[in-house]
Each structure stands twice: as structure tokens, then as C-alpha cells.
CSV table of C-alpha atoms in Angstrom, one decimal:
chain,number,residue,atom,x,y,z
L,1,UNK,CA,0.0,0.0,0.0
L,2,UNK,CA,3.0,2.4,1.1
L,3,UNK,CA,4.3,1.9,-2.7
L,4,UNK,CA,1.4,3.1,-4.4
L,5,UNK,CA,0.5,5.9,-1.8
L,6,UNK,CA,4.0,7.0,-3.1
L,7,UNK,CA,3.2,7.3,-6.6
L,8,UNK,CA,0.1,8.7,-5.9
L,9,UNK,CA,1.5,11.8,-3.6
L,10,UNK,CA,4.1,12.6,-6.3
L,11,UNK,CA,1.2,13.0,-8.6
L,12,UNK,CA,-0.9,15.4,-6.1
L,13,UNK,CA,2.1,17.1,-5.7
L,14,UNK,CA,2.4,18.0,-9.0
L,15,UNK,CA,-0.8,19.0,-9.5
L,16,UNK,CA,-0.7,21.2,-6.4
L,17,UNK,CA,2.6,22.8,-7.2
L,18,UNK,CA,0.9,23.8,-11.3
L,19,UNK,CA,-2.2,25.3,-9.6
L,20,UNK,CA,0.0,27.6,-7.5
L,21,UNK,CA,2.4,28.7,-10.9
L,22,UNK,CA,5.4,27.2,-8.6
L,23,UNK,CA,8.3,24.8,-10.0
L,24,UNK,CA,8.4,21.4,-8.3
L,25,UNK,CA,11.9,21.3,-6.9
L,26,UNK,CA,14.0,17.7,-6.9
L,27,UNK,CA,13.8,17.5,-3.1
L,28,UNK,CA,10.0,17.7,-3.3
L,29,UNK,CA,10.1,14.8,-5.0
L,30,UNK,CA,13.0,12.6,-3.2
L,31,UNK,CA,12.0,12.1,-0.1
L,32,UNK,CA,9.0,10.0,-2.0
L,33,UNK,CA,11.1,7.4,-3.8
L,34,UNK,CA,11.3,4.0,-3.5
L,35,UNK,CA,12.9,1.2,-5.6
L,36,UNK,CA,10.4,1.3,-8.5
L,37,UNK,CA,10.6,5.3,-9.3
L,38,UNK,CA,13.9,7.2,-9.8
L,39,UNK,CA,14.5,10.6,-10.7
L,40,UNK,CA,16.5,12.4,-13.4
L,41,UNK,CA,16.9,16.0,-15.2
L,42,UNK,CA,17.0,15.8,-18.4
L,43,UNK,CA,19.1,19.2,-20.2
L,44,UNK,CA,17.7,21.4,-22.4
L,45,UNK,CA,17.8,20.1,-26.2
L,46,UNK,CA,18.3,16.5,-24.9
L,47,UNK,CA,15.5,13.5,-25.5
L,48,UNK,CA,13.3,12.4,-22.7
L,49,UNK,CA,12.7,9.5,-24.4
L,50,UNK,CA,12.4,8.2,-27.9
L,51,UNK,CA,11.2,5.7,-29.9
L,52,UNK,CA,13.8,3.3,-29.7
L,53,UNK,CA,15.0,3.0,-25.9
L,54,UNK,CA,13.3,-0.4,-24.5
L,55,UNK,CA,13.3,0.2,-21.3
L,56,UNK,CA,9.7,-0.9,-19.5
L,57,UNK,CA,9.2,2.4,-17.9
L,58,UNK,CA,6.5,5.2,-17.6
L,59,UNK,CA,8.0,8.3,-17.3
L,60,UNK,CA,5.8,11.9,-15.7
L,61,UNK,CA,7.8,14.8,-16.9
L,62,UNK,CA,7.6,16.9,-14.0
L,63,UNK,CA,8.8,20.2,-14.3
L,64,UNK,CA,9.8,22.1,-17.5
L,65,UNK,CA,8.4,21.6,-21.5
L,66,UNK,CA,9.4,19.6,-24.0
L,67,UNK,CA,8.3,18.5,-27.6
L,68,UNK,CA,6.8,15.7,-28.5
L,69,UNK,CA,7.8,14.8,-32.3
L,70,UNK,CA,8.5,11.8,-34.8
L,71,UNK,CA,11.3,11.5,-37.3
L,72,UNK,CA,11.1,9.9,-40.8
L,73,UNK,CA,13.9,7.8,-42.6
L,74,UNK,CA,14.6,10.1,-44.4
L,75,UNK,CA,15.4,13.0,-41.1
L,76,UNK,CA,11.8,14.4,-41.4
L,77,UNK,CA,10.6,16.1,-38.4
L,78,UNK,CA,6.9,16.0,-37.7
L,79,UNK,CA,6.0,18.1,-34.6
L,80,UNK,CA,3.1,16.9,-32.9
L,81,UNK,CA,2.7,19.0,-29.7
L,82,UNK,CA,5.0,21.5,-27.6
L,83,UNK,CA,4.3,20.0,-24.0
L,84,UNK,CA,4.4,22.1,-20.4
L,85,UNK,CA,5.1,19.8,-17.4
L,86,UNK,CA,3.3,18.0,-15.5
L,87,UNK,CA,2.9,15.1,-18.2
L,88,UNK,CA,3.1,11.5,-18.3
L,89,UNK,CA,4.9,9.4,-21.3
L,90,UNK,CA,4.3,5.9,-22.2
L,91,UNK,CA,1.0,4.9,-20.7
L,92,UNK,CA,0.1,3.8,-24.4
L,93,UNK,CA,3.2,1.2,-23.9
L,94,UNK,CA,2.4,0.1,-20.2
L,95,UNK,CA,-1.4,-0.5,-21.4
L,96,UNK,CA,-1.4,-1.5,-25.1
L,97,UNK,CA,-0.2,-4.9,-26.9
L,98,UNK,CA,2.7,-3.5,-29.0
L,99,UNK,CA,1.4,-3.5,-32.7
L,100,UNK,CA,-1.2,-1.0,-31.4
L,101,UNK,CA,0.9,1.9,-29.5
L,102,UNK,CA,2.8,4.6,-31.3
L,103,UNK,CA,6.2,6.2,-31.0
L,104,UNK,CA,7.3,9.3,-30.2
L,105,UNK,CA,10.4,11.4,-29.6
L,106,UNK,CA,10.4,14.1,-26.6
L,107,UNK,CA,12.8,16.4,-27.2
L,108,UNK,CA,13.4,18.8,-23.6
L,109,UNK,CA,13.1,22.6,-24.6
L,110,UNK,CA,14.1,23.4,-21.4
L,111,UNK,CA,16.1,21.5,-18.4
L,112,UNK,CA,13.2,18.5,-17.3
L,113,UNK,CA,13.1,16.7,-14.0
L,114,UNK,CA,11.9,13.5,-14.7
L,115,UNK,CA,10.4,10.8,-12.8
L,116,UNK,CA,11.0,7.1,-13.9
L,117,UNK,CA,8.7,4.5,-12.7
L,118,UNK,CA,8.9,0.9,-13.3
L,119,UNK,CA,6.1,-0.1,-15.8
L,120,UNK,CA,4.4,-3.1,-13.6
L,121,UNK,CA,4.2,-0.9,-10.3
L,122,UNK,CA,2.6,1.4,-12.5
L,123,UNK,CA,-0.1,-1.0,-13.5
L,124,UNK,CA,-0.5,-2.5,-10.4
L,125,UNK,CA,-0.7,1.0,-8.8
L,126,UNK,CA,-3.3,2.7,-11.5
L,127,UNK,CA,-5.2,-1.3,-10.5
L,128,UNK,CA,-5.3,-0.6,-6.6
L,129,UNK,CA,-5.4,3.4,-6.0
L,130,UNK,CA,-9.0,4.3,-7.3
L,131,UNK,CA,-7.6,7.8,-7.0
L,132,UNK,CA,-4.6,7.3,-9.3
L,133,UNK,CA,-6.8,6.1,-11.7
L,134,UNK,CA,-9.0,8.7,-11.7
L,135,UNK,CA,-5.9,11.3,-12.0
L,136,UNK,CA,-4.9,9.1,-14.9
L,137,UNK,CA,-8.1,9.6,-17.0
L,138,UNK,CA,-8.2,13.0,-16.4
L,139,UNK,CA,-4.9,13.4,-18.1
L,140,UNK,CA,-6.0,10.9,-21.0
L,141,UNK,CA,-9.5,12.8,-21.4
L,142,UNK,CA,-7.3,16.8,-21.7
L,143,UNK,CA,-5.5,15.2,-24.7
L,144,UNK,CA,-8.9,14.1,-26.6
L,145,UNK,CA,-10.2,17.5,-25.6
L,146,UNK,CA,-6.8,18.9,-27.0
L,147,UNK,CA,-6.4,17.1,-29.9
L,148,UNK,CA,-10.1,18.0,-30.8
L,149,UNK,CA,-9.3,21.4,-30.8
L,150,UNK,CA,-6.2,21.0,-32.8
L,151,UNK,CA,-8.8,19.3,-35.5
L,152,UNK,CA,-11.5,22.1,-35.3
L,153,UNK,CA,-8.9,25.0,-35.7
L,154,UNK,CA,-7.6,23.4,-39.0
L,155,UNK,CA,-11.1,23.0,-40.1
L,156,UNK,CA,-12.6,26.4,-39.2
L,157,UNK,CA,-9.8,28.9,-38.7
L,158,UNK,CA,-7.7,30.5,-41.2
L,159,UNK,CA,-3.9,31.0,-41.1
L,160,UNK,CA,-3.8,33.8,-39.3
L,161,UNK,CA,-6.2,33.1,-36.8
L,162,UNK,CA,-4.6,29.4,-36.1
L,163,UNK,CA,-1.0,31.2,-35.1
L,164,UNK,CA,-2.8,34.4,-33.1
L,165,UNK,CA,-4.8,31.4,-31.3
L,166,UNK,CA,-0.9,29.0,-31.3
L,167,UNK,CA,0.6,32.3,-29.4
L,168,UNK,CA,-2.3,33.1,-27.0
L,169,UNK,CA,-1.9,29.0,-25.7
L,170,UNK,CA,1.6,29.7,-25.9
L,171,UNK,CA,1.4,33.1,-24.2
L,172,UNK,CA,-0.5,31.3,-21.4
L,173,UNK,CA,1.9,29.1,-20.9
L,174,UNK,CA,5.0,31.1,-20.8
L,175,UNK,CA,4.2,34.9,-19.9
L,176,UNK,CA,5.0,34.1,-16.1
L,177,UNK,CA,3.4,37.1,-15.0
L,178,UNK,CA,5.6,39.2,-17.6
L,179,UNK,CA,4.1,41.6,-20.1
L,180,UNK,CA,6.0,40.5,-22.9
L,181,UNK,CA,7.2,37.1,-23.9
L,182,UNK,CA,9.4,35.8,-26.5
L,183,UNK,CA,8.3,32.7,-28.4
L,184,UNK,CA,11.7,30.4,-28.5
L,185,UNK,CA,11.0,27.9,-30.9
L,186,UNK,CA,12.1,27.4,-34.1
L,187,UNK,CA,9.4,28.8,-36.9
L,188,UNK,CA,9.6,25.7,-39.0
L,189,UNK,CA,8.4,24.2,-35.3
L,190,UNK,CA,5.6,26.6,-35.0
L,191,UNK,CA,4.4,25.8,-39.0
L,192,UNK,CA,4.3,22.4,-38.5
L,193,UNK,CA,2.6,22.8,-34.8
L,194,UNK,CA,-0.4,24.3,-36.6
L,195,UNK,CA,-0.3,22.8,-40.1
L,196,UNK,CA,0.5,25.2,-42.8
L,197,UNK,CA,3.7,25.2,-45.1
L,198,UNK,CA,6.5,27.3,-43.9
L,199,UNK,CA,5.7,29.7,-46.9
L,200,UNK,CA,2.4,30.1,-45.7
L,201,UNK,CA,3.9,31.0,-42.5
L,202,UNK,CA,5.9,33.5,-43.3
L,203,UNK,CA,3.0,34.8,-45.2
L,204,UNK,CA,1.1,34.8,-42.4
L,205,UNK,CA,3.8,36.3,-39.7
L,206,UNK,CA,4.8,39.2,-42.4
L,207,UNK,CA,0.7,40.2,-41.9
L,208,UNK,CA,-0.1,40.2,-38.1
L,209,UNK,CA,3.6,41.9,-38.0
L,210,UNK,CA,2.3,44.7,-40.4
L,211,UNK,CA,-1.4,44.6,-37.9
L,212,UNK,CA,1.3,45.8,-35.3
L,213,UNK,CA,-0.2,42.1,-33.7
L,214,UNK,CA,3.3,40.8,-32.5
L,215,UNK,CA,7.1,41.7,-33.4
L,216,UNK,CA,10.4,39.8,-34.2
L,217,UNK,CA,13.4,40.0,-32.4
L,218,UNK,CA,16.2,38.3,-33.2
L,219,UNK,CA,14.4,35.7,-35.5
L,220,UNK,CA,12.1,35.2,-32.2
L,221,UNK,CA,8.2,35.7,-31.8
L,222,UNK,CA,7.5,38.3,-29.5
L,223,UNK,CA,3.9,39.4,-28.1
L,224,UNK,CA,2.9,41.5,-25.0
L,225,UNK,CA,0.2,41.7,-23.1
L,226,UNK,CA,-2.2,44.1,-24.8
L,227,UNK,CA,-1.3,42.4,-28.8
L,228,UNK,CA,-3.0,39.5,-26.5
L,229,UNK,CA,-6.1,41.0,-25.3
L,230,UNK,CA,-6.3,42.0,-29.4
L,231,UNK,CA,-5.8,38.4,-30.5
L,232,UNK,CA,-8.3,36.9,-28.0
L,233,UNK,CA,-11.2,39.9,-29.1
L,234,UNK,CA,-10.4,38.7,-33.3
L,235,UNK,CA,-10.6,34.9,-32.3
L,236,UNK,CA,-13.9,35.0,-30.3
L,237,UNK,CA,-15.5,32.8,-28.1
L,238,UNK,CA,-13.7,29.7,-29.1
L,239,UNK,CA,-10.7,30.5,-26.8
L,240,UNK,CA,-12.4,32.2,-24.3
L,241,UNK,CA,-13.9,29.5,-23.0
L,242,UNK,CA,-10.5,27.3,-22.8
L,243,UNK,CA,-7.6,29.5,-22.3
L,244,UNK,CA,-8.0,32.9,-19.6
L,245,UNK,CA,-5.3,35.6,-20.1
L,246,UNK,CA,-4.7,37.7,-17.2
């Protein structure tokens, strides 16, 4: 029982320390170990995981952001999601016969503590603590949610209004209280993110730059504040009801 309870607090924890806009520290997390979950940092620009490491593990990324991306043969990137900590990889694995899960790279944008848990004290745990479980689907059901929205902006929002609604989420995310924030991703990253060809998005960045909706710096995206508020009154109702800017 002591096990689980373990596993379970760590998750709590997490959740307690993102509700109060706080990093989770490495000595928050110690003193709950045991001999199925270890802890790591993983440096910025270096892989979480990827698709080829065969370790039986379930890793919850607990501080810090990373991408989640796969490579083709041929050294094609395809940028599925830029993730903020907390977040678990490779329940798919832990849960799913192996013809039916999918791979993915998870490339740390930033310097990740990560917690490593062996894959059958997962299970067992997510089987015993109803509580766990319920965390669990909670996490599951935000990525349907999320990946539904990903699938109506393609379908109902044009160019422009799928990047002003890309740096709002992004703007949420990052801002940390500040009133301007720089966007440090690549912009071949960002095109790909929201599905239009890098012409289109430069297309597309050359007009909300010329709508005085966001500047570049140094090859970076930057927004403040108040080209927020303007972005948020163009794109309506649809993220108002998700996303609240301060």
C-alpha cells in the first residue's frame, strides 16, 4: 500500500505545485522514492525519451516543457505538440499490446526533472489506488479534448487566426506574470505545430507583424500583453472558454 501511496502523492504534488504557478523542486520529489521510481533531469535540447529505448518504464515529466515529435527515414521532423510539465509518457506502452501503441520522440526545450517508474508498479498501482486512476483519466480525457481542438482550428480557422490562437496557448503558458514574452521555438516548429507550409507562415507572420499584432526579435516571436487581449477579441469565443489571459 505504502508503494502506491507513493506514486500517488508525487502526482498530487504535481498538480498542487501547477495550480499555484510554482516549480516542483528535486527535493520535493525525493523524499517519496522507492525502488520502483527514480529521478533524473534531463538538459535542455536533450531526449526524454524516444522511440527506440526499450526500457519498460513510464516516465511523468515533472517540471519544465518539452516537444513531443516523430522522425522519418529520411530526417523528417513532424512536430506533434509542444508539452508544459506535468505530463506522463508511455502509458500507451504500459497499457497497449505492442502493434497498437505509437512512437514518439520528446525532445526537452528546457532542463526536465523527470520521474521514472517501473512499468508493472505502475499497473499495479493505476489497478489498486482508485484515485490514481482517476488522475490518470483526467490526463487521457485533456488530450482528446486537446487534440479535438487541434482538428477544429484546422477546419474552421484561417492562417492567421490558427497562429494568433498558437501564441495566446503559448502566451498562457509562458508569460509568467511578464508583459512581454518571447516565443523560442524554431518557426519551422511553429508551422508544423499548426499545419501550414512554412511559406504560408511566413505569409502569415509578415501580416499580423504589419497589424502591429506581435514583433520579431532576433528571429524570435515576440507578443505583449495588450497584442494578446487584441488576439483573443479577433478569435472570439472559441478560446475564451478554454484559455484565460490575465
Amino acid at each position: 500500500m505504502e508503494e502506491k501511496n507513493r506514486l500517488l502523492q508525487i502526482v498530487l504534488l504535481a498538480k498542487e505545485k501547477q495550480k499555484e504557478g510554482t516549480c516542483l523542486k528535486q527535493e520535493h520529489v525525493e523524499k517519496l522514492l522507492n525502488d520502483r521510481m527514480k529521478i533524473r533531469r534531463v538538459s535542455k535540447n536533450e531526449y526524454i525519451t524516444t522511440e527506440y529505448m526499450e526500457e519498460k518504464k513510464v516516465y511523468y515529466v515533472l517540471s519544465g516543457s518539452f516537444l513531443m515529435m516523430r522522425t522519418s527515414k529520411d530526417g523528417k521532423n513532424n512536430v506533434m505538440d509542444l508539452k508544459q510539465a506535468p505530463q506522463f509518457l508511455g502509458i500507451d506502452k504500459a497499457v497497449m499490446p505492442e502493434e497498437d501503441y505509437t512512437f514518439s520522440d520528446n525532445l526537452a526545450k528546457e532542463s526536465c526533472l523527470v520521474l521514472e517508474i517501473d512499468r508493472e508498479y505502475f499497473i499495479r498501482s493505476l489497478k489498486e489506488e482508485a484515485e490514481l486512476g482517476f488522475e490518470i483519466i483526467k490526463v487521457l480525457c485533456r488530450r482528446l479534448v486537446n487534440a479535438s481542438y487541434r482538428a477544429d482550428r484546422a477546419l474552421f480557422y484561417t492562417n492567421e487566426e490558427q497562429l494568433m490562437i498558437y501564441l495566446m496557448v503559448y502566451w498562457s503558458n509562458h508569460h509568467g506574470g511578464q508583459s512581454e514574452c518571447t516565443v523560442r521555438l524554431k518557426n519551422s516548429y511553429i508551422a508544423e505545430e499548426i499545419g501550414i507550409s512554412i511559406r504560408g507562415f511566413y505569409r502569415t507572420l509578415d501580416k499580423l507583424k504589419k497589424e502591429a499584432l506581435l514583433t520579431v526579435v532576433k528571429g524570435n516571436i515576440v507578443v505583449t500583453q495588450e497584442q494578446i487581449k487584441e488576439m483573443s477579441a479577433r478569435c472570439g469565443d472559441f478560446m475564451n472558454y478554454k484559455y484565460h489571459f490575465e
